[in-house]
CSV table of C-alpha atoms in Angstrom, one decimal:
chain,number,residue,atom,x,y,z
A,1,MET,CA,0.0,0.0,0.0
A,2,ALA,CA,1.3,3.5,-0.9
A,3,GLY,CA,1.8,6.0,1.9
A,4,GLN,CA,-0.7,8.5,3.3
A,5,VAL,CA,-0.2,12.0,4.5
A,6,GLN,CA,-2.0,13.2,7.7
A,7,CYS,CA,-2.6,16.6,9.0
A,8,PRO,CA,0.1,17.4,11.6
A,9,LYS,CA,-2.5,18.7,14.0
A,10,CYS,CA,-5.8,16.8,13.6
A,11,LYS,CA,-4.3,13.7,12.0
A,12,ALA,CA,-7.0,13.7,9.2
A,13,THR,CA,-5.8,12.0,6.0
A,14,LEU,CA,-5.1,14.6,3.4
A,15,PHE,CA,-5.5,14.1,-0.4
A,16,GLU,CA,-4.1,15.3,-3.7
A,17,PRO,CA,-5.3,18.9,-4.2
A,18,LEU,CA,-3.5,20.0,-1.1
A,19,PHE,CA,-0.2,18.5,-2.1
A,20,ASP,CA,2.7,20.5,-3.7
A,21,HIS,CA,1.1,23.9,-3.4
A,22,PRO,CA,3.5,26.7,-3.1
A,23,TRP,CA,1.4,28.5,-0.4
A,24,LEU,CA,0.1,27.5,3.0
A,25,GLN,CA,-3.4,25.9,2.6
A,26,PRO,CA,-6.1,25.4,5.3
A,27,CYS,CA,-6.6,21.8,6.4
A,28,PRO,CA,-10.1,20.8,5.3
A,29,ASN,CA,-10.8,19.3,8.7
A,30,CYS,CA,-9.2,21.7,11.3
A,31,SER,CA,-8.4,24.8,9.1
A,32,GLU,CA,-4.8,24.7,10.3
A,33,GLN,CA,-2.5,26.4,7.8
A,34,ILE,CA,-0.3,23.7,6.2
A,35,ARG,CA,1.9,23.1,3.2
A,36,ILE,CA,2.7,19.6,2.0
A,37,VAL,CA,5.6,18.8,-0.4
A,38,THR,CA,5.4,15.2,-1.6
A,39,PHE,CA,7.9,12.9,-3.4
A,40,PRO,CA,7.6,9.8,-5.6
A,41,ALA,CA,8.5,7.6,-2.5
A,42,LEU,CA,5.0,8.4,-1.2
A,43,ASN,CA,3.4,6.4,-4.0
A,44,ARG,CA,6.0,3.6,-4.0
A,45,VAL,CA,4.6,0.2,-2.8
A,46,ALA,CA,7.0,-1.5,-0.4
A,47,GLU,CA,8.5,-4.7,-1.9
A,48,ALA,CA,8.3,-7.9,0.1
A,49,GLY,CA,11.7,-8.8,1.6
A,50,ALA,CA,13.6,-12.0,0.8
A,51,THR,CA,12.9,-14.9,3.1
A,52,GLY,CA,15.5,-17.5,1.9
A,53,GLU,CA,14.9,-20.8,0.2
A,54,ASN,CA,14.5,-24.0,2.2
A,55,ILE,CA,17.2,-26.8,1.8
A,56,ILE,CA,15.8,-29.6,-0.3
A,57,ILE,CA,18.9,-31.7,-1.1
A,58,GLU,CA,20.8,-33.0,1.9
A,59,GLY,CA,24.4,-31.7,2.1
A,60,GLU,CA,23.7,-28.3,0.7
A,61,SER,CA,25.4,-25.3,2.3
A,62,SER,CA,23.1,-23.9,4.9
A,63,CYS,CA,22.8,-20.6,6.7
A,64,PHE,CA,24.8,-20.4,10.0
A,65,PHE,CA,21.9,-18.9,11.8
A,66,HIS,CA,19.0,-20.7,10.1
A,67,PRO,CA,20.2,-24.3,9.4
A,68,SER,CA,17.1,-25.1,7.4
A,69,LYS,CA,17.7,-22.2,4.9
A,70,ARG,CA,20.0,-22.4,1.9
A,71,ALA,CA,23.1,-20.2,2.2
A,72,ALA,CA,23.1,-17.3,-0.4
A,73,VAL,CA,26.3,-15.3,0.5
A,74,CYS,CA,29.3,-15.4,2.7
A,75,CYS,CA,29.6,-12.8,5.5
A,76,GLU,CA,32.6,-10.5,4.6
A,77,GLY,CA,33.2,-9.9,8.3
A,78,CYS,CA,33.4,-13.4,9.8
A,79,GLY,CA,33.1,-15.7,6.8
A,80,ARG,CA,30.0,-17.5,7.9
A,81,PHE,CA,27.4,-18.6,5.3
A,82,ILE,CA,24.3,-16.6,5.6
A,83,CYS,CA,20.8,-16.7,3.9
A,84,PRO,CA,19.1,-13.6,2.4
A,85,LEU,CA,17.2,-13.2,5.7
A,86,CYS,CA,20.5,-12.6,7.6
A,87,ASP,CA,22.3,-10.7,4.9
A,88,VAL,CA,22.7,-7.0,5.6
A,89,ALA,CA,24.2,-5.1,2.7
A,90,VAL,CA,26.3,-2.2,3.9
A,91,ASP,CA,28.3,-0.1,1.5
A,92,GLY,CA,28.4,-2.9,-1.1
A,93,LYS,CA,29.5,-5.5,1.5
A,94,HIS,CA,27.5,-8.4,2.9
A,95,LEU,CA,27.5,-8.6,6.7
A,96,CYS,CA,25.7,-10.8,9.2
A,97,ALA,CA,23.8,-9.3,12.1
A,98,GLN,CA,26.6,-10.1,14.6
A,99,CYS,CA,29.4,-8.4,12.5
A,100,LEU,CA,27.1,-5.4,12.0
A,101,SER,CA,26.4,-5.2,15.7
A,102,GLY,CA,30.1,-5.4,16.5
A,103,GLY,CA,31.0,-2.8,13.9
A,104,VAL,CA,28.4,-0.4,15.3
A,105,SER,CA,29.5,-0.9,18.9
A,106,LYS,CA,33.2,-0.4,18.0
A,107,GLY,CA,32.3,2.7,16.0
A,108,LEU,CA,33.8,1.2,12.8
A,109,LEU,CA,30.6,1.8,10.7
A,110,GLN,CA,30.2,5.5,10.3
A,111,PRO,CA,26.7,5.2,8.6
A,112,PHE,CA,25.4,3.7,11.8
A,113,LYS,CA,27.0,6.1,14.3
A,114,SER,CA,24.2,7.4,16.5
A,115,THR,CA,25.9,9.3,19.3
A,116,GLY,CA,28.8,11.6,19.5
A,117,PHE,CA,30.7,13.6,22.2
A,118,ARG,CA,31.5,17.3,21.8
A,119,TYR,CA,35.0,17.7,23.0
A,120,ASP,CA,35.0,21.3,22.0
A,121,ARG,CA,32.1,22.1,24.3
A,122,ALA,CA,33.7,20.2,27.2
A,123,ALA,CA,37.0,22.0,26.7
A,124,TRP,CA,35.2,25.4,26.6
A,125,ALA,CA,33.4,24.6,29.8
A,126,TYR,CA,36.7,23.7,31.6
A,127,VAL,CA,38.5,26.7,30.2
A,128,ILE,CA,35.8,29.1,31.4
A,129,LEU,CA,35.6,27.4,34.7
A,130,SER,CA,39.4,27.7,35.1
A,131,VAL,CA,39.2,31.5,35.3
A,132,PRO,CA,37.5,31.8,38.8
A,133,LEU,CA,39.0,28.5,40.0
A,134,SER,CA,42.5,29.7,39.3
A,135,PHE,CA,42.2,32.0,42.3
A,136,MET,CA,41.3,29.0,44.5
A,137,PHE,CA,44.3,26.9,43.4
A,138,LEU,CA,42.1,24.6,41.3
A,139,GLY,CA,42.8,26.2,37.9
A,140,VAL,CA,45.5,23.6,37.3
A,141,VAL,CA,43.0,20.8,37.5
A,142,THR,CA,40.4,22.4,35.3
A,143,GLY,CA,43.0,23.7,32.9
A,144,ALA,CA,44.4,20.2,32.6
A,145,ALA,CA,40.9,18.9,31.9
A,146,GLY,CA,40.5,21.5,29.2
A,147,LEU,CA,43.8,20.5,27.7
A,148,TYR,CA,42.9,16.9,27.8
A,149,ASN,CA,39.6,17.5,26.0
A,150,SER,CA,41.3,19.8,23.4
A,151,ILE,CA,43.8,17.1,22.5
A,152,LYS,CA,41.2,14.4,22.5
A,153,GLY,CA,39.2,16.6,20.1
A,154,LEU,CA,42.2,17.1,17.8
A,155,LYS,CA,43.0,13.4,17.7
A,156,GLN,CA,39.3,12.3,17.2
A,157,LYS,CA,39.0,10.5,13.9
A,158,ASP,CA,35.5,9.1,14.0
A,159,ASN,CA,33.6,12.4,14.1
A,160,LEU,CA,30.8,12.7,11.6
A,161,LEU,CA,30.7,16.5,11.3
A,162,PRO,CA,33.6,18.8,10.1
A,163,LYS,CA,36.3,19.0,12.7
A,164,LYS,CA,36.9,22.4,14.3
A,165,THR,CA,40.7,22.2,14.2
A,166,LYS,CA,41.2,25.9,14.7
A,167,THR,CA,39.0,26.0,17.8
A,168,PHE,CA,40.8,23.0,19.3
A,169,TYR,CA,44.2,24.7,18.7
A,170,ILE,CA,42.9,27.9,20.4
A,171,LEU,CA,41.5,25.9,23.3
A,172,THR,CA,44.9,24.1,23.7
A,173,ILE,CA,46.7,27.4,23.9
A,174,ILE,CA,44.3,28.9,26.4
A,175,SER,CA,44.4,25.7,28.5
A,176,VAL,CA,48.2,25.8,28.7
A,177,LEU,CA,48.2,29.5,29.5
A,178,GLU,CA,45.6,28.9,32.3
A,179,ILE,CA,47.7,26.1,33.8
A,180,LEU,CA,50.8,28.3,33.7
A,181,TRP,CA,48.9,31.2,35.2
A,182,SER,CA,47.5,29.0,38.0
A,183,LEU,CA,50.9,27.6,38.8
A,184,GLY,CA,52.4,31.1,38.8
A,185,PHE,CA,49.7,32.3,41.1
A,186,MET,CA,50.2,29.4,43.5
A,187,ILE,CA,54.0,30.0,43.5
A,188,LEU,CA,53.5,33.7,44.1
A,189,ILE,CA,51.1,33.2,47.1
A,190,PHE,CA,53.1,30.4,48.8
A,191,HIS,CA,56.5,32.1,48.4
A,192,LYS,CA,55.1,35.1,50.3
B,1,MET,CA,21.9,0.3,1.9
B,2,ASN,CA,23.6,3.0,0.0
B,3,ALA,CA,26.0,4.4,2.6
B,4,SER,CA,29.7,5.1,2.1
B,5,GLU,CA,32.2,6.0,4.8
B,6,ASN,CA,33.4,9.6,5.6
B,7,LYS,CA,30.6,11.6,4.2
B,8,VAL,CA,31.2,15.3,3.9
B,9,TYR,CA,28.4,17.1,5.6
B,10,GLU,CA,27.2,20.7,5.0
B,11,LYS,CA,25.1,22.6,7.5
B,12,LEU,CA,21.5,23.5,6.8
B,13,PRO,CA,20.1,26.9,7.9
B,14,GLY,CA,18.4,27.2,11.3
B,15,LYS,CA,19.2,26.6,14.9
B,16,GLY,CA,15.7,25.9,16.3
B,17,ALA,CA,13.4,28.0,18.3
B,18,ILE,CA,14.7,30.9,20.4
B,19,VAL,CA,12.3,29.8,23.2
B,20,SER,CA,14.2,26.5,23.7
B,21,LEU,CA,17.0,28.5,25.3
B,22,GLY,CA,19.6,26.1,24.0
B,23,LEU,CA,18.4,23.3,26.3
B,24,LEU,CA,17.5,21.2,23.3
B,25,ARG,CA,19.6,22.3,20.4
B,26,VAL,CA,18.9,20.7,17.0
B,27,LEU,CA,21.1,21.3,14.0
B,28,ALA,CA,20.7,19.7,10.5
B,29,TYR,CA,23.3,18.7,8.0
B,30,TYR,CA,23.1,17.1,4.6
B,31,CYS,CA,25.3,15.2,2.3
B,32,ASP,CA,24.8,13.6,-1.1
B,33,ASP,CA,22.3,11.0,0.0
B,34,HIS,CA,20.9,11.8,3.4
B,35,LEU,CA,19.8,14.4,5.9
B,36,LEU,CA,21.4,14.2,9.3
B,37,LEU,CA,19.7,15.7,12.4
B,38,VAL,CA,22.1,16.4,15.3
B,39,ILE,CA,20.2,16.6,18.6
B,40,SER,CA,22.0,17.9,21.6
B,41,GLU,CA,20.0,17.0,24.7
B,42,SER,CA,22.8,17.6,27.1
B,43,SER,CA,25.8,20.0,26.6
B,44,TYR,CA,28.3,17.4,25.5
B,45,LYS,CA,26.5,14.5,24.1
B,46,GLU,CA,24.7,14.5,20.8
B,47,ASN,CA,22.4,12.0,19.0
B,48,TYR,CA,22.2,11.5,15.3
B,49,LYS,CA,19.2,10.7,13.2
B,50,ARG,CA,19.5,10.0,9.4
B,51,PHE,CA,16.9,10.4,6.8
B,52,TYR,CA,17.9,8.9,3.4
B,53,PHE,CA,16.7,11.0,0.5
B,54,LYS,CA,15.4,8.0,-1.3
B,55,ASP,CA,13.0,7.2,1.6
B,56,VAL,CA,11.6,10.7,2.1
B,57,GLN,CA,7.9,10.7,1.3
B,58,ALA,CA,6.9,14.2,2.2
B,59,PHE,CA,7.6,17.4,4.1
B,60,LEU,CA,4.7,18.9,6.1
B,61,THR,CA,4.9,22.5,7.2
B,62,ARG,CA,2.4,23.8,9.7
B,63,LYS,CA,2.2,27.4,10.7
B,64,THR,CA,2.2,27.7,14.5
B,65,LYS,CA,1.0,30.4,16.9
B,66,THR,CA,4.4,30.9,18.6
B,67,TYR,CA,5.2,34.1,16.6
B,68,THR,CA,1.9,35.8,17.5
B,69,VAL,CA,2.0,34.6,21.2
B,70,VAL,CA,5.6,35.9,21.6
B,71,ASN,CA,4.7,39.2,19.9
B,72,VAL,CA,1.6,39.8,22.2
B,73,VAL,CA,3.3,38.8,25.4
B,74,MET,CA,6.4,40.9,24.7
B,75,SER,CA,4.3,43.9,23.7
B,76,ILE,CA,2.3,43.7,26.9
B,77,ILE,CA,5.5,43.4,29.0
B,78,MET,CA,7.0,46.4,27.1
B,79,LEU,CA,3.8,48.4,27.7
B,80,PHE,CA,3.9,47.7,31.4
B,81,LEU,CA,7.6,48.5,31.7
B,82,PHE,CA,7.0,51.8,29.8
B,83,LEU,CA,4.2,52.7,32.2
B,84,PHE,CA,6.4,51.8,35.2
B,85,GLY,CA,9.1,54.0,33.7
B,86,VAL,CA,6.7,56.9,33.3
B,87,LEU,CA,5.4,56.4,36.9
B,88,ALA,CA,9.0,56.2,38.2
B,89,THR,CA,9.9,59.5,36.4
B,90,VAL,CA,6.8,61.3,37.6
B,91,SER,CA,7.0,60.1,41.2
B,92,ARG,CA,10.7,61.1,41.4
B,93,THR,CA,11.9,57.6,42.0
B,94,ARG,CA,14.2,57.8,39.0
B,95,GLU,CA,16.6,55.2,40.6
B,96,LEU,CA,14.1,52.6,39.5
B,97,LEU,CA,14.9,53.4,35.8
B,98,PHE,CA,18.2,51.7,36.2
B,99,LEU,CA,16.2,48.5,36.8
B,100,ILE,CA,13.5,49.1,34.2
B,101,VAL,CA,15.5,50.3,31.2
B,102,PRO,CA,17.8,47.3,30.9
B,103,PHE,CA,14.8,45.0,31.3
B,104,PHE,CA,12.9,47.0,28.7
B,105,LEU,CA,15.8,46.8,26.2
B,106,ALA,CA,16.1,43.0,26.8
B,107,VAL,CA,12.4,42.5,26.1
B,108,ALA,CA,12.6,44.8,23.1
B,109,THR,CA,15.5,42.8,21.7
B,110,ILE,CA,13.5,39.5,21.9
B,111,GLU,CA,10.6,41.3,20.2
B,112,ILE,CA,12.8,42.6,17.4
B,113,LEU,CA,14.4,39.2,16.9
B,114,ASN,CA,11.0,37.6,16.8
B,115,LEU,CA,9.7,40.1,14.2
B,116,LEU,CA,12.8,39.7,12.1
B,117,GLY,CA,12.4,35.9,12.1
B,118,GLY,CA,8.9,36.1,10.8
B,119,PRO,CA,5.9,33.7,11.2
B,120,SER,CA,6.7,30.6,13.1
B,121,CYS,CA,6.2,27.0,11.9
B,122,GLU,CA,7.1,23.4,12.4
B,123,VAL,CA,8.3,21.1,9.7
B,124,LEU,CA,7.8,17.4,9.8
B,125,ILE,CA,9.7,14.9,7.6
B,126,GLN,CA,7.7,11.8,6.7
B,127,THR,CA,9.1,8.4,5.6
B,128,ALA,CA,7.3,5.1,5.3
B,129,VAL,CA,8.0,4.3,9.0
B,130,GLN,CA,8.3,7.5,10.8
B,131,ARG,CA,7.4,11.2,11.0
B,132,GLU,CA,9.9,13.4,12.7
B,133,LYS,CA,10.0,17.1,13.5
B,134,LEU,CA,12.9,19.0,11.9
B,135,GLY,CA,13.9,20.9,15.1
B,136,ASN,CA,16.3,23.2,13.4
B,137,ILE,CA,13.4,25.0,11.6
B,138,SER,CA,11.4,27.4,13.7
B,139,ASN,CA,10.1,29.9,11.1
B,140,LEU,CA,8.8,29.9,7.5
B,141,LYS,CA,11.8,31.8,6.1
B,142,THR,CA,14.2,29.1,7.4
B,143,ALA,CA,11.8,26.4,6.2
B,144,ASP,CA,12.0,27.8,2.7
B,145,LYS,CA,15.7,28.1,2.7
B,146,ASN,CA,15.9,24.4,3.9
B,147,MET,CA,13.5,23.3,1.2
B,148,ALA,CA,15.5,25.2,-1.5
B,149,ILE,CA,18.5,23.0,-0.7
B,150,LEU,CA,16.8,19.7,0.1
B,151,LEU,CA,14.1,19.4,-2.6
B,152,PRO,CA,16.4,19.2,-5.6
B,153,LEU,CA,18.6,16.6,-3.8
B,154,ILE,CA,15.6,14.4,-2.9
B,155,ARG,CA,14.0,14.7,-6.3
B,156,ALA,CA,17.3,13.8,-7.9
B,157,SER,CA,17.7,10.7,-5.7
B,158,GLN,CA,14.1,9.5,-6.3
B,159,GLY,CA,13.8,10.3,-9.9
B,160,GLY,CA,10.3,10.7,-11.5
B,161,SER,CA,8.8,14.0,-12.5
B,162,ALA,CA,8.9,16.9,-10.2
B,163,PRO,CA,5.5,18.4,-9.1
B,164,PRO,CA,4.9,21.4,-11.3
B,165,ALA,CA,3.7,24.1,-9.0
B,166,PHE,CA,6.2,24.2,-6.2
B,167,ASN,CA,9.4,26.2,-6.4
B,168,PRO,CA,10.7,27.1,-3.0
B,169,THR,CA,13.3,29.5,-4.3
B,170,GLU,CA,10.5,31.7,-5.5
B,171,ALA,CA,8.5,31.2,-2.3
B,172,VAL,CA,11.3,32.4,0.1
B,173,GLY,CA,9.7,35.0,2.4
B,174,GLU,CA,6.4,34.9,0.5
B,175,ASN,CA,4.6,32.1,2.1
B,176,ILE,CA,1.3,33.8,2.6
B,177,PRO,CA,-0.3,34.7,-0.7
B,178,PRO,CA,-1.2,38.4,-1.2
B,179,ALA,CA,-4.9,37.6,-1.9
B,180,ASP,CA,-7.1,34.9,-0.4
B,181,THR,CA,-6.8,31.6,-2.2
C-alpha cells in the first residue's frame, strides 16, 4: 500500500489537491495552515523482503543462523554462510547481524553512528571554569581537563561532522596558559 | 543500503526556536544521499538521526502560533515597563529606571528578533515508517531556505517527474499569498 499524508494537528488523512502547493493551505478538517511537499516515494509500494529458500537436497550449504535455509552469500566480516534473511548489505559489503552489531558498537561503521561527544564544548566549559577557580588553586586541575579535551578533540577520527581544528588549537593554547597562570599564582602566594 | 564512509556534511540553515534557550539544540546537516539531524539533549553528548533522501515521502509544514503569542506577550510586558518607567519618572523615584530600562531593552531585543524571524512554523519529515520534526526549523523563512536545498537533492535521488507548482526558491519569504486563495 502506498503512503498516506496526515494533518500534523488533527491527523486527518489529506489528499491530492492539497499537495505540492507553493502556499500554505487550510486543512479541510481543522483549518490549520499547512503546506505539503510530496515525493515519488509516497506512491511507492514496499516490496516484500527476501525470506530465503529451504534446503531440499541434503548436504547443501546452509545458513549459520538458520540451518534449514539455503546459504546465499558469505559474510565478509566473519566468513559465515548466511541466507538472504540474515544478509545486511552495507556499502556494497555483505555482513551478518553479529558483525554489523560489532562494527556499530566499536564505531567502525560510520553510517550507523548514532551518538557523539562534543570535546570542544567540554573544553570550553573547563576553560571558562578555570578563570574563577585559578584564584582558588584549582585552575591547574580544570586547565588540565580543558587541555585533555582539546587534545582528544584534535585526535578524534570518527567524528561525523567537520572537525573544528582551529577551535581546538585555540583551546589548547588557552588551557596551557591557564595552567601556567594557575601555577604562577600558587607560587606567588606560597612564596610570600 | 547506500552508505559510504566519511561523508562530507554541510550545514542547513536554522538553529531551532529561540524559546528552547539552548536546552534542546537541533542542527541539521546534509550530504549527497541523506539528511542528518544532530540533537544535543545535554551539553556534550549529541544524538544523530539520518533520513535517506530515497526514503523521504513528504515534508509537512504547519504554521504555528508561537510568533503571535511571543509578539503579544512581549508587547504587553513592554507596555507595562513603559508605564512603570513613566510612573517612576513622575514620582521622582528615578533610581528605578536603572532597573526598568535594561529589562525593557532585553524584552525589546527579543521582540525585534521575533519580528525579524517572521511567522513561526514546524516542519515534519515523513518516511514510510516515521514522522519526525525538523527541530532546526522554527520559522517559515528558514523552512523555505531548507526546502530550496533539500528538494532538488531528494528529487534527484528519487527520480520521477517533479510536481509542477512548487518552487521554494521563488517562495522564500512569501509564504502567505497576497490575496485569499
